[in-house]
mmCIF file of C-alpha atoms in Angstrom:
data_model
loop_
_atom_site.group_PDB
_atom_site.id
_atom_site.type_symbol
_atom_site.label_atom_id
_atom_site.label_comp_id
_atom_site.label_asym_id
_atom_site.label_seq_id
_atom_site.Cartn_x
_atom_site.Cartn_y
_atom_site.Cartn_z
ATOM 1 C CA UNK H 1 92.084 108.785 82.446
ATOM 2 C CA UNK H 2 89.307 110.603 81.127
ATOM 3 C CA UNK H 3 89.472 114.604 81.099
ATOM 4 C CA UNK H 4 86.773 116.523 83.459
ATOM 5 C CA UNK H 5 85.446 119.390 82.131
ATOM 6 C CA UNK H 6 86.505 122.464 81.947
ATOM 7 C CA UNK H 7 84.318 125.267 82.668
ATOM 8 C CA UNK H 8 86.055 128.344 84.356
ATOM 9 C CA UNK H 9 87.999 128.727 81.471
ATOM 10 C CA UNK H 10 85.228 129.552 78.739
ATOM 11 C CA UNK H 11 83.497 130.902 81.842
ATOM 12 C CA UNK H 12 85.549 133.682 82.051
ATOM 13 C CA UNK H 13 86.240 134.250 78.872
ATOM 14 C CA UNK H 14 82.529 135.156 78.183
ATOM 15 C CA UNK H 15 82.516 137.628 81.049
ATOM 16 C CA UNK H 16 85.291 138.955 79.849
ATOM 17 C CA UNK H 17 84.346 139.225 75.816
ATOM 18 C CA UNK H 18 80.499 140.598 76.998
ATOM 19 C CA UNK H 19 81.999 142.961 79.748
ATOM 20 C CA UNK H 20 84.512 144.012 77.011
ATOM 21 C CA UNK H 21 81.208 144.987 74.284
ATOM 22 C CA UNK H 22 79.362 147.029 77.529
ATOM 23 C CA UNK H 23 82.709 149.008 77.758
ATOM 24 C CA UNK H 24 83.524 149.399 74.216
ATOM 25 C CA UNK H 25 80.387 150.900 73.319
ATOM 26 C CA UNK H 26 80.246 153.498 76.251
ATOM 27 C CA UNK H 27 84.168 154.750 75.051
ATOM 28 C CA UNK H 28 82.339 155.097 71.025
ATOM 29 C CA UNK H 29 79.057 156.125 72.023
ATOM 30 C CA UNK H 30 77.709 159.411 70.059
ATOM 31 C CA UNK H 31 81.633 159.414 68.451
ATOM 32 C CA UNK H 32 83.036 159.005 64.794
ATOM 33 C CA UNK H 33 84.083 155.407 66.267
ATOM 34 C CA UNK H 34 79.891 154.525 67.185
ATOM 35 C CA UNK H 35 80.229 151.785 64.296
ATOM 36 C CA UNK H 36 83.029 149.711 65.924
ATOM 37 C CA UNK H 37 81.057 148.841 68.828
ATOM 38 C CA UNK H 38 78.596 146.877 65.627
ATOM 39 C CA UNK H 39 81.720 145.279 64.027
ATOM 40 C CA UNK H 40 83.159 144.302 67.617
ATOM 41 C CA UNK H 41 79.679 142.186 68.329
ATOM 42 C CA UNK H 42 80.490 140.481 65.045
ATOM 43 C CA UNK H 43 83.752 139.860 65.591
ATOM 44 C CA UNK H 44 82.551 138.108 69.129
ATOM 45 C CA UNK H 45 80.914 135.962 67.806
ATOM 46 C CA UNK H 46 83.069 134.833 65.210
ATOM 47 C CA UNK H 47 85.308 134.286 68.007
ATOM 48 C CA UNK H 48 82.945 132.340 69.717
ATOM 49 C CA UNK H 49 82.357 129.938 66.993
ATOM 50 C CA UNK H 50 86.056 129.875 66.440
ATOM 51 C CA UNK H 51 86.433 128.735 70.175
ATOM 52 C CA UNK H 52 83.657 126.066 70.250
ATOM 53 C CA UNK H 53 85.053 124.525 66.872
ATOM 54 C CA UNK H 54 88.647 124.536 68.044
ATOM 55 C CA UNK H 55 88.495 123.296 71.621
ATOM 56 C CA UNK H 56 85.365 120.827 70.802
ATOM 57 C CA UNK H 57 85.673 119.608 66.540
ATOM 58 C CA UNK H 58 89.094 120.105 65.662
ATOM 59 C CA UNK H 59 91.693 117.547 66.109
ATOM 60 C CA UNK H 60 94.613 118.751 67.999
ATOM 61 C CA UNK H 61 97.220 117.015 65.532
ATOM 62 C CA UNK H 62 96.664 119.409 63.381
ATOM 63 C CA UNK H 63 98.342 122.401 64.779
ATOM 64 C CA UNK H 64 101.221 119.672 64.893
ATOM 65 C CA UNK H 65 101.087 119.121 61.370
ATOM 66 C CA UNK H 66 100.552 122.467 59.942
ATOM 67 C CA UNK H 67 102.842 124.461 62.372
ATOM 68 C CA UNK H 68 105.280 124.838 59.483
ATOM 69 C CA UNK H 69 102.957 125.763 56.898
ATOM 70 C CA UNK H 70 101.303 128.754 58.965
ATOM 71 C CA UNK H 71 104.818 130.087 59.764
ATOM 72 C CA UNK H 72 105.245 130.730 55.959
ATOM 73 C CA UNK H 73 102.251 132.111 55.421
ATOM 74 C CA UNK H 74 103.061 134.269 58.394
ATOM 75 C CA UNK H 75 105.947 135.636 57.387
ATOM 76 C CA UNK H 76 104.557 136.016 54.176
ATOM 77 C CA UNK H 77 101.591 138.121 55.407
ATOM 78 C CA UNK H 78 104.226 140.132 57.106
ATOM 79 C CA UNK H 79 106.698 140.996 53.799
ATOM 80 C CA UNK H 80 103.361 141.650 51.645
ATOM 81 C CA UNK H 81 101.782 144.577 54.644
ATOM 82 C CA UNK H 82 105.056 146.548 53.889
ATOM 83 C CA UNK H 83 104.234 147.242 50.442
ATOM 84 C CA UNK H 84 100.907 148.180 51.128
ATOM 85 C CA UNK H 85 100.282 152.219 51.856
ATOM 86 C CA UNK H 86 100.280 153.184 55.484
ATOM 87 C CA UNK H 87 97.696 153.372 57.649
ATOM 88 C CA UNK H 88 98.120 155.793 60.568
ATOM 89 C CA UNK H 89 102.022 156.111 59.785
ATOM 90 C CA UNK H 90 101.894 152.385 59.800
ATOM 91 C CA UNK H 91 101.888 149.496 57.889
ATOM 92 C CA UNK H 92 100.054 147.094 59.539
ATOM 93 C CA UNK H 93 97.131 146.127 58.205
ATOM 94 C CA UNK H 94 95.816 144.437 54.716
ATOM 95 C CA UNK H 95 92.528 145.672 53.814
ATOM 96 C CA UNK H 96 90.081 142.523 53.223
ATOM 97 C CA UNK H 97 87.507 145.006 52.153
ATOM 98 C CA UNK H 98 84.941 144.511 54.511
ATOM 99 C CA UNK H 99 87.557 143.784 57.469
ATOM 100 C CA UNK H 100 91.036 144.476 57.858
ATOM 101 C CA UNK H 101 93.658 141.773 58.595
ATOM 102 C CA UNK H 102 96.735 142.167 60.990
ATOM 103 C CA UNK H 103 99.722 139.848 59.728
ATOM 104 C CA UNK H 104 101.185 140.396 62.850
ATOM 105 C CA UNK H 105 98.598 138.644 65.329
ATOM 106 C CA UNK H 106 98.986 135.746 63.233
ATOM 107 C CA UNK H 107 102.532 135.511 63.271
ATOM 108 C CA UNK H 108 102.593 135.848 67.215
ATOM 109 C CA UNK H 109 100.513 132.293 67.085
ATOM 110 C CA UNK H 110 102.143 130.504 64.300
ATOM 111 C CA UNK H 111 105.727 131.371 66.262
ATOM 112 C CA UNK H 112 103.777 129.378 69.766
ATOM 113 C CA UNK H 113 103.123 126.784 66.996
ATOM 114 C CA UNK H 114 106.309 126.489 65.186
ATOM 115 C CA UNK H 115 108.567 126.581 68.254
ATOM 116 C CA UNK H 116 106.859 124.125 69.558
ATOM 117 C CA UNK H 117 106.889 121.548 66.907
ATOM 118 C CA UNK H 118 110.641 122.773 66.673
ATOM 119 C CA UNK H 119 111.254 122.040 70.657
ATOM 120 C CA UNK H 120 109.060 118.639 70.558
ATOM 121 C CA UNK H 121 111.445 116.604 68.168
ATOM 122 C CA UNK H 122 113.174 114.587 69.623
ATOM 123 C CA UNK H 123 116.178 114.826 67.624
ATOM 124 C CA UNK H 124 119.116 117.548 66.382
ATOM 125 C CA UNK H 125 118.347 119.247 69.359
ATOM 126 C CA UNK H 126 120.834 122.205 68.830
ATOM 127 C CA UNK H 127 119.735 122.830 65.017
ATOM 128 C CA UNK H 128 116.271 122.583 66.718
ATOM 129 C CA UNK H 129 117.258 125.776 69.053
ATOM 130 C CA UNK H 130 119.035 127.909 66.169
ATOM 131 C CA UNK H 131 116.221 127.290 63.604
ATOM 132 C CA UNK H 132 113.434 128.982 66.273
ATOM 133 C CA UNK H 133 116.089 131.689 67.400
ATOM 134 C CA UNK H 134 115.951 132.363 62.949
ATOM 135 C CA UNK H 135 112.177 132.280 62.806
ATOM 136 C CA UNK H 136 112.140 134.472 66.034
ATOM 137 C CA UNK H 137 114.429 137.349 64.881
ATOM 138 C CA UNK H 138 112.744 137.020 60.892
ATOM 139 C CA UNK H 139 109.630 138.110 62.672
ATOM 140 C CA UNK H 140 110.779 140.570 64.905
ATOM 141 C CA UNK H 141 113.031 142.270 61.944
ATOM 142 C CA UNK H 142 109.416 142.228 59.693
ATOM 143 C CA UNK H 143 107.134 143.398 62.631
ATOM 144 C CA UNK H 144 109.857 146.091 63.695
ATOM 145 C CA UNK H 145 109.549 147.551 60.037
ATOM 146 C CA UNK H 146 106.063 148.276 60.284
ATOM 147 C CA UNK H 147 106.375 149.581 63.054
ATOM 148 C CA UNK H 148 105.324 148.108 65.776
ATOM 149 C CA UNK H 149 107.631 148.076 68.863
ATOM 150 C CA UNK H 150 104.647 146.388 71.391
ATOM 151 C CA UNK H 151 104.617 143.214 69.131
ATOM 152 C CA UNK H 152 108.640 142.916 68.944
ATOM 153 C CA UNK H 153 108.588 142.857 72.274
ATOM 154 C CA UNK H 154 106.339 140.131 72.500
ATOM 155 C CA UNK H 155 107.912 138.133 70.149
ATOM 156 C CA UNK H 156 110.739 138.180 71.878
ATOM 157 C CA UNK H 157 108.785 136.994 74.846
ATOM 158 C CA UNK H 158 107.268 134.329 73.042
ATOM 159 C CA UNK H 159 110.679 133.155 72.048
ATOM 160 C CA UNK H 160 112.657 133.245 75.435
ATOM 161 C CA UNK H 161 109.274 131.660 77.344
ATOM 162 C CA UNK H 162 109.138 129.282 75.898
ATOM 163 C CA UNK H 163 112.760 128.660 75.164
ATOM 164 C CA UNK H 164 113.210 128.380 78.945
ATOM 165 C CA UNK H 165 110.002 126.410 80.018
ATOM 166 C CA UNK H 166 111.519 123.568 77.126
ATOM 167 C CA UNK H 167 114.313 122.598 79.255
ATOM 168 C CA UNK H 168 116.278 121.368 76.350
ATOM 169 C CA UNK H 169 118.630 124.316 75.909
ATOM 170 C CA UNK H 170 119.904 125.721 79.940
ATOM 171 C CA UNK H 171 123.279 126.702 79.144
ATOM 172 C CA UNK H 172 122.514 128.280 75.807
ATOM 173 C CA UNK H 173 119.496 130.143 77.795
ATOM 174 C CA UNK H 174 122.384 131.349 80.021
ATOM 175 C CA UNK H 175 124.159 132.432 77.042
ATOM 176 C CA UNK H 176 121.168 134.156 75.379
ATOM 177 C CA UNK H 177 120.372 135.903 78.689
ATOM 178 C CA UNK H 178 123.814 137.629 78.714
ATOM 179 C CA UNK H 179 123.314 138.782 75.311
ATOM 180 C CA UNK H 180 119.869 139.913 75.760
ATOM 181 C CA UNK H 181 120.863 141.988 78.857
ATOM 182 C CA UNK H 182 123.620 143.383 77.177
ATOM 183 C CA UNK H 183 121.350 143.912 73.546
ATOM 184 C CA UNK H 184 118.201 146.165 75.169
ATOM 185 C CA UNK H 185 120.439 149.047 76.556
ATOM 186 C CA UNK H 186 122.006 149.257 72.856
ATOM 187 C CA UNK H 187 118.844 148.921 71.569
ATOM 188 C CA UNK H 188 116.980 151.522 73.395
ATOM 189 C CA UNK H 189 119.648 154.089 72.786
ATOM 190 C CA UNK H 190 120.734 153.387 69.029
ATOM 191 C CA UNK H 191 118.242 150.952 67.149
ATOM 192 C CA UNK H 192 114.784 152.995 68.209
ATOM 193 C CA UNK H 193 113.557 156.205 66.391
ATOM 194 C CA UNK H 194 113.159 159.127 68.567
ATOM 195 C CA UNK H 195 109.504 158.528 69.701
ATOM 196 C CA UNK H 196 110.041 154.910 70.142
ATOM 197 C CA UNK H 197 112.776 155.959 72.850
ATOM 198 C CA UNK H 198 110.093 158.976 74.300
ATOM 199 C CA UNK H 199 107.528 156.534 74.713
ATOM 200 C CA UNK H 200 109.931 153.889 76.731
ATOM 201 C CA UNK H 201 111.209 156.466 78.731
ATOM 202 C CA UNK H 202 108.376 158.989 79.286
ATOM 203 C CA UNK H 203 106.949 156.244 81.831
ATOM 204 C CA UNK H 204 110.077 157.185 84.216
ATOM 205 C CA UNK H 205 109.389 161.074 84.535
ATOM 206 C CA UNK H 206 105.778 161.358 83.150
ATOM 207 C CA UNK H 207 105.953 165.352 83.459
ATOM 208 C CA UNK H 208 108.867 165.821 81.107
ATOM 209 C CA UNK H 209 107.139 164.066 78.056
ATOM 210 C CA UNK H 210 103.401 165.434 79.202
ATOM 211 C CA UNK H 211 102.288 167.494 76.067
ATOM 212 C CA UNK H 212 104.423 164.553 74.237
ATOM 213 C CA UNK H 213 104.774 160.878 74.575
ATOM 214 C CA UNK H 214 103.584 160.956 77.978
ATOM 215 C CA UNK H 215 100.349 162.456 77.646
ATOM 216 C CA UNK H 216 97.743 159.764 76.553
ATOM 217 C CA UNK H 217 99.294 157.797 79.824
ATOM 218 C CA UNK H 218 98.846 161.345 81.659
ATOM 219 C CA UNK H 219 95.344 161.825 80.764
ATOM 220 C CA UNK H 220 94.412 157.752 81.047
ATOM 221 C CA UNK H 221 96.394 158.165 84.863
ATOM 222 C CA UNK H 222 93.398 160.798 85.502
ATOM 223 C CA UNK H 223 90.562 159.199 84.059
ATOM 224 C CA UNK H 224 91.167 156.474 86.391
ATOM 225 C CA UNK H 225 91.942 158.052 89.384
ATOM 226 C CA UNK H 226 88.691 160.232 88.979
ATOM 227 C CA UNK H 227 86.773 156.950 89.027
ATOM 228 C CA UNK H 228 87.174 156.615 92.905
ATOM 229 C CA UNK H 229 85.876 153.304 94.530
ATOM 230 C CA UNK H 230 82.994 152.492 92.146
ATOM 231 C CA UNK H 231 83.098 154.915 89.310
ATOM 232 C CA UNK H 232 81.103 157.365 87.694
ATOM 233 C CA UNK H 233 78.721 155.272 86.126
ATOM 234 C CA UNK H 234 78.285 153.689 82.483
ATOM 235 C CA UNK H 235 78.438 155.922 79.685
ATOM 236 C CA UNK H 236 79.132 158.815 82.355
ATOM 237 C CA UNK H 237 82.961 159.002 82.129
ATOM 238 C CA UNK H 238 83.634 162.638 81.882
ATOM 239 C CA UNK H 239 87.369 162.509 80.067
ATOM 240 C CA UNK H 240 85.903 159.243 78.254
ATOM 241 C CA UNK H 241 82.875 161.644 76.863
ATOM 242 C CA UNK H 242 84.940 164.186 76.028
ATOM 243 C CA UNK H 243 87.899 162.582 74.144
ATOM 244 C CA UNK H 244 90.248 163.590 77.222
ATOM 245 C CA UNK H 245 92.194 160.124 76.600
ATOM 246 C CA UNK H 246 93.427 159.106 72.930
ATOM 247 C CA UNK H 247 92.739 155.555 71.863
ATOM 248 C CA UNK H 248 90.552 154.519 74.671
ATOM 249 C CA UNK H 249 88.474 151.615 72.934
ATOM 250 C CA UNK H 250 91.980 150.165 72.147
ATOM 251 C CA UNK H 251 94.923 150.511 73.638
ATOM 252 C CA UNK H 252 93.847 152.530 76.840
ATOM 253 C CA UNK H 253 90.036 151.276 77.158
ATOM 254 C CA UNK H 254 91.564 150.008 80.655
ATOM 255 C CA UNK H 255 90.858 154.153 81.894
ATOM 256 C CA UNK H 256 87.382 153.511 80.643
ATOM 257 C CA UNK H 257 86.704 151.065 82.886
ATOM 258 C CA UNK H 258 88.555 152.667 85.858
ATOM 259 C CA UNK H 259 86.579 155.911 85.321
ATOM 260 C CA UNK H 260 83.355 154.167 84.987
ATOM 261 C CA UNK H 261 83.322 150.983 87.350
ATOM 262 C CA UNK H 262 85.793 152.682 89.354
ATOM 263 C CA UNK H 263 88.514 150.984 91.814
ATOM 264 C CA UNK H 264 86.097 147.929 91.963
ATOM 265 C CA UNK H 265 85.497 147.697 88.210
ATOM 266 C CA UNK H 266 89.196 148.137 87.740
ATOM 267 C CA UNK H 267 89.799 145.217 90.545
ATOM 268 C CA UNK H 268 87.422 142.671 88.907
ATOM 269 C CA UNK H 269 88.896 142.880 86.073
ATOM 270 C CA UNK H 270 92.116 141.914 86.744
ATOM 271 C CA UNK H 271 90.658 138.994 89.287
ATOM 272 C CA UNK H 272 89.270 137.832 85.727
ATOM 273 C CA UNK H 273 92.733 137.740 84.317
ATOM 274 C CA UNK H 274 94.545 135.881 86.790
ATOM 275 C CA UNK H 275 91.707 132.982 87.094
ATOM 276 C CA UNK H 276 91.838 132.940 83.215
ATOM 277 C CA UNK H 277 95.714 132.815 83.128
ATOM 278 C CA UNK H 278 95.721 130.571 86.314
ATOM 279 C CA UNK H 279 93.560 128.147 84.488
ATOM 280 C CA UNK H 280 95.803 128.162 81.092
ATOM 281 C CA UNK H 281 98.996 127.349 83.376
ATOM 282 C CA UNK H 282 97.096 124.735 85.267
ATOM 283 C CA UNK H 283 95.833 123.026 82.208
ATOM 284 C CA UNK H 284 99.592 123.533 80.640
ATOM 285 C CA UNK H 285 100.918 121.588 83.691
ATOM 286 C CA UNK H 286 98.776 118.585 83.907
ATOM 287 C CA UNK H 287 98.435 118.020 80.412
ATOM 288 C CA UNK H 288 100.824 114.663 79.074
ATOM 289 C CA UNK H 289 102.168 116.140 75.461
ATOM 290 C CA UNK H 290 105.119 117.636 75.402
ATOM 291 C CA UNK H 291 103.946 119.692 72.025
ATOM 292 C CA UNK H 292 100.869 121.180 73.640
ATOM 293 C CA UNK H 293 102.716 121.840 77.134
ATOM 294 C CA UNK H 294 104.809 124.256 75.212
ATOM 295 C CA UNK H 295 102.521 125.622 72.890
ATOM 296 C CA UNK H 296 100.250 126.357 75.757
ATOM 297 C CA UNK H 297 103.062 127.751 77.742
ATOM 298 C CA UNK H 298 103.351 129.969 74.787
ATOM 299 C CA UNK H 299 100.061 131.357 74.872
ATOM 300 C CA UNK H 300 100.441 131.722 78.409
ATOM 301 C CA UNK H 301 103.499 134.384 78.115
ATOM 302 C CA UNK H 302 101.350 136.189 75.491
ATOM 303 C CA UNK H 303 98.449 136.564 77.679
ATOM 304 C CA UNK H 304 99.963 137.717 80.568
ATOM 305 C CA UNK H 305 102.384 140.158 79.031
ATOM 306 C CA UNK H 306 99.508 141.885 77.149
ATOM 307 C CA UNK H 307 97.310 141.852 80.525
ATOM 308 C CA UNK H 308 100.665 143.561 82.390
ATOM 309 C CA UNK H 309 101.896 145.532 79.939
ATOM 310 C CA UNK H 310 98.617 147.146 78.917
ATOM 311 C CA UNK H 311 96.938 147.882 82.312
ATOM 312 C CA UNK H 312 100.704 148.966 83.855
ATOM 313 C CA UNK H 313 100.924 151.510 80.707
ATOM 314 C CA UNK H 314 97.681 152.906 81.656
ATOM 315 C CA UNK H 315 98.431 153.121 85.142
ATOM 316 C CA UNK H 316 101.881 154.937 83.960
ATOM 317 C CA UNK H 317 103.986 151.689 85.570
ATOM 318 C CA UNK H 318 105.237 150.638 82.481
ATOM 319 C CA UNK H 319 106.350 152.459 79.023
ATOM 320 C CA UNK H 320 103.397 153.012 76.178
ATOM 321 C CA UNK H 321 103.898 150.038 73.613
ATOM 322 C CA UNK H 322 100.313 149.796 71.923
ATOM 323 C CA UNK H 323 99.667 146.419 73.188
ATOM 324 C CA UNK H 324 95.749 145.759 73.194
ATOM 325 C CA UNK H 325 94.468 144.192 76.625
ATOM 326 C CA UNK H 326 92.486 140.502 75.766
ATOM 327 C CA UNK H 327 89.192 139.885 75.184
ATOM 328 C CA UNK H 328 88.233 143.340 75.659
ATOM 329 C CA UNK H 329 90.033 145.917 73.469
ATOM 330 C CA UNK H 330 88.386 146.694 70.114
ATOM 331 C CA UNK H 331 90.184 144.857 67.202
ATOM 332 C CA UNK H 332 88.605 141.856 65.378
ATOM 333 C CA UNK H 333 92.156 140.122 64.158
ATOM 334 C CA UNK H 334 93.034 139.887 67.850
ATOM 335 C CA UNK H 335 90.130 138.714 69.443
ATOM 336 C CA UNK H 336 89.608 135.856 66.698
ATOM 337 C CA UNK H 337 93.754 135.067 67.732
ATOM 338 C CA UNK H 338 92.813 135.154 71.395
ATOM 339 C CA UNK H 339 90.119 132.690 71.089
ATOM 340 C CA UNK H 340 91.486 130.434 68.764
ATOM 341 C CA UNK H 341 94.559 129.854 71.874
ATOM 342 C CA UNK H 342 91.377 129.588 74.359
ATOM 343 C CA UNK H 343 90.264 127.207 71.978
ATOM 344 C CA UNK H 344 93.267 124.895 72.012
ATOM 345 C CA UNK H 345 93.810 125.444 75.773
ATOM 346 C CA UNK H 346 90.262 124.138 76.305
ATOM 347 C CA UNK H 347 90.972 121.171 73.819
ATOM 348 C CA UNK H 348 93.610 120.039 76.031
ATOM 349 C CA UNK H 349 91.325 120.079 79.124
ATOM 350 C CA UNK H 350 88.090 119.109 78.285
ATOM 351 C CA UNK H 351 88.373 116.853 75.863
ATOM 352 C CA UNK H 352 91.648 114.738 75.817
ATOM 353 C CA UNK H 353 92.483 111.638 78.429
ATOM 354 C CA UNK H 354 96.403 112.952 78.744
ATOM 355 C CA UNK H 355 94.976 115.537 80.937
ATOM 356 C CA UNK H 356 95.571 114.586 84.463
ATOM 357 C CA UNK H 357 92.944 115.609 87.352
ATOM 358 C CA UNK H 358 95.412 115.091 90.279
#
């Protein structure tokens, strides 16, 4: 059957990546951070091109074919960033010169990839299922060294997501569930350092941690509430203006838009993320390959826990993990990673006759 077209999907997106520019340049305008807002255009429309040349030129086999290769690059790109010098206490990032590359986004796709080539053979089932559960905690052990707690957690994500939505591995999910629910309590009070463990917990009792990890939530809390039904106008945010919130054209650009576009703003936003992520699950579930069912179910889980995760740690719902929200945070390594999974996703629906209209 031939595949229909699908438009909401790239519709979105480019509300999303343009609404994402208007906001990013009123949280850097007349700052030290005005030139991002130059570089984050660019990066758009790289990301654009990588889209249309993914979901409309590229054959689909090949994320099949390479999956292994780009998981050793991946972890490769993640043992060289250690030996690089920090960058904000962090190691992170490998300056390109005119661009700086983040190992880690990578590595969050080529796991999507590489589990699902793992999960689509259709033999050793079992060696299948502990060769991804090796790949899984290889990344998280080389992302947690960095550090970078937010992308751990979505690796692990990723892994149990995916895992689960396979159907090839129930009573070792039950298994792996146990441990996990046993692992995070240990892990939270003996394998975190000290801020790591403020920033999970701060969420809980905001006023203990506020001059500490609790106070960019504190301050993003305000900036949003401040923005009453439809917010203060653009480029009028009074804590956005005056550098009341820390990190707001990344990982808390979500109080930009509260205190700006207000309740509404805020609202629209998130109606934008659930059509996008309804549209990636509804493509996932009508499409006829196994390999790009999981794969996409993949970059669904990454989607929606960086949508949750970042607007509930702005609202103060959920801990602070430096996640990024899609599409619109500043950060040219993620939005290129973004599209290229929009890319596929649209591949799948637009142009391939497994995809079922019923």
């Amino acid at each position: 059957m031939k595949a229909r077209f699908e438009w909401q999907l790239p519709f979105v997106m480019a509300i999303l990546m343009a609404f994402g520019l208007v906001v990013l340049y009123s949280a850097t305008f007349g700052e030290r951070e005005e030139y991002m807002f130059g570089r984050q255009v660019v990066w758009a429309l790289l990301s654009w091109a990588v889209f249309v040349f993914t979901a409309y030129v590229l054959k689909r086999k090949v994320w099949r074919d390479f999956a292994i290769a780009l998981m050793t690059l991946s972890i490769a790109g993640l043992v060289l960033v250690l030996f690089l010098n920090p960058i904000e206490g962090s190691r992170r990032w490998i300056d390109l010169g005119i661009a700086s590359l983040q190992p880690s986004e990578i590595a969050k796709f080529s796991l999507i990839l590489f589990l699902g080539y793992l999960y689509s053979l259709e033999t050793r089932r079992y060696l299948s299922f502990l060769a991804g559960l090796l790949a899984t905690f290889l990344i998280m052990g080389l992302i947690y060294l960095e550090p970078d707690l937010g992308t751990t957690i979505i690796i692990v994500v990723i892994w149990y997501f995916m895992t689960l939505i396979s159907k090839k591995f129930d009573r070792l999910m039950i298994v792996m569930t146990a441990l996990i629910a046993v692992a995070v309590p240990a892990v939270l009070m003996f394998g975190l350092e000290s801020y790591q463990r403020d920033r999970i917990l701060s969420f809980l009792n905001p006023e203990e941690y506020a001059s500490g990890a609790a106070y960019n939530t504190i301050q993003a809390i305000r900036a949003i509430g401040s923005g009453g039904w439809t917010g203060k106008g653009f480029v009028q945010g009074t804590m956005n203006r005056l550098g009341y919130v820390p990190a707001d054209h990344t990982d808390f650009i979500f109080s930009v838009i509260g205190e700006e576009w207000g309740f509404v703003g805020a609202i629209t936003v998130i109606l934008l993320y659930s059509l996008l992520l309804w549209r990636i699950w509804a493509i996932t579930r009508r499409t006829g390959d196994f390999f790009g069912r999981l794969v996409m179910s993949g970059f669904f889980a990454m989607f929606a826990f960086h949508v949750v995760e970042n607007i509930g740690m702005n609202l103060g719902l959920l801990p602070v993990t430096g996640i990024p929200l899609p599409l619109i945070s500043y950060g040219g390594s993620s939005s290129m990673i973004f599209a290229l999974q929009l890319g596929i996703v649209q591949s799948y629906a637009s142009r391939r006759a497994d995809y079922d209209k019923k």
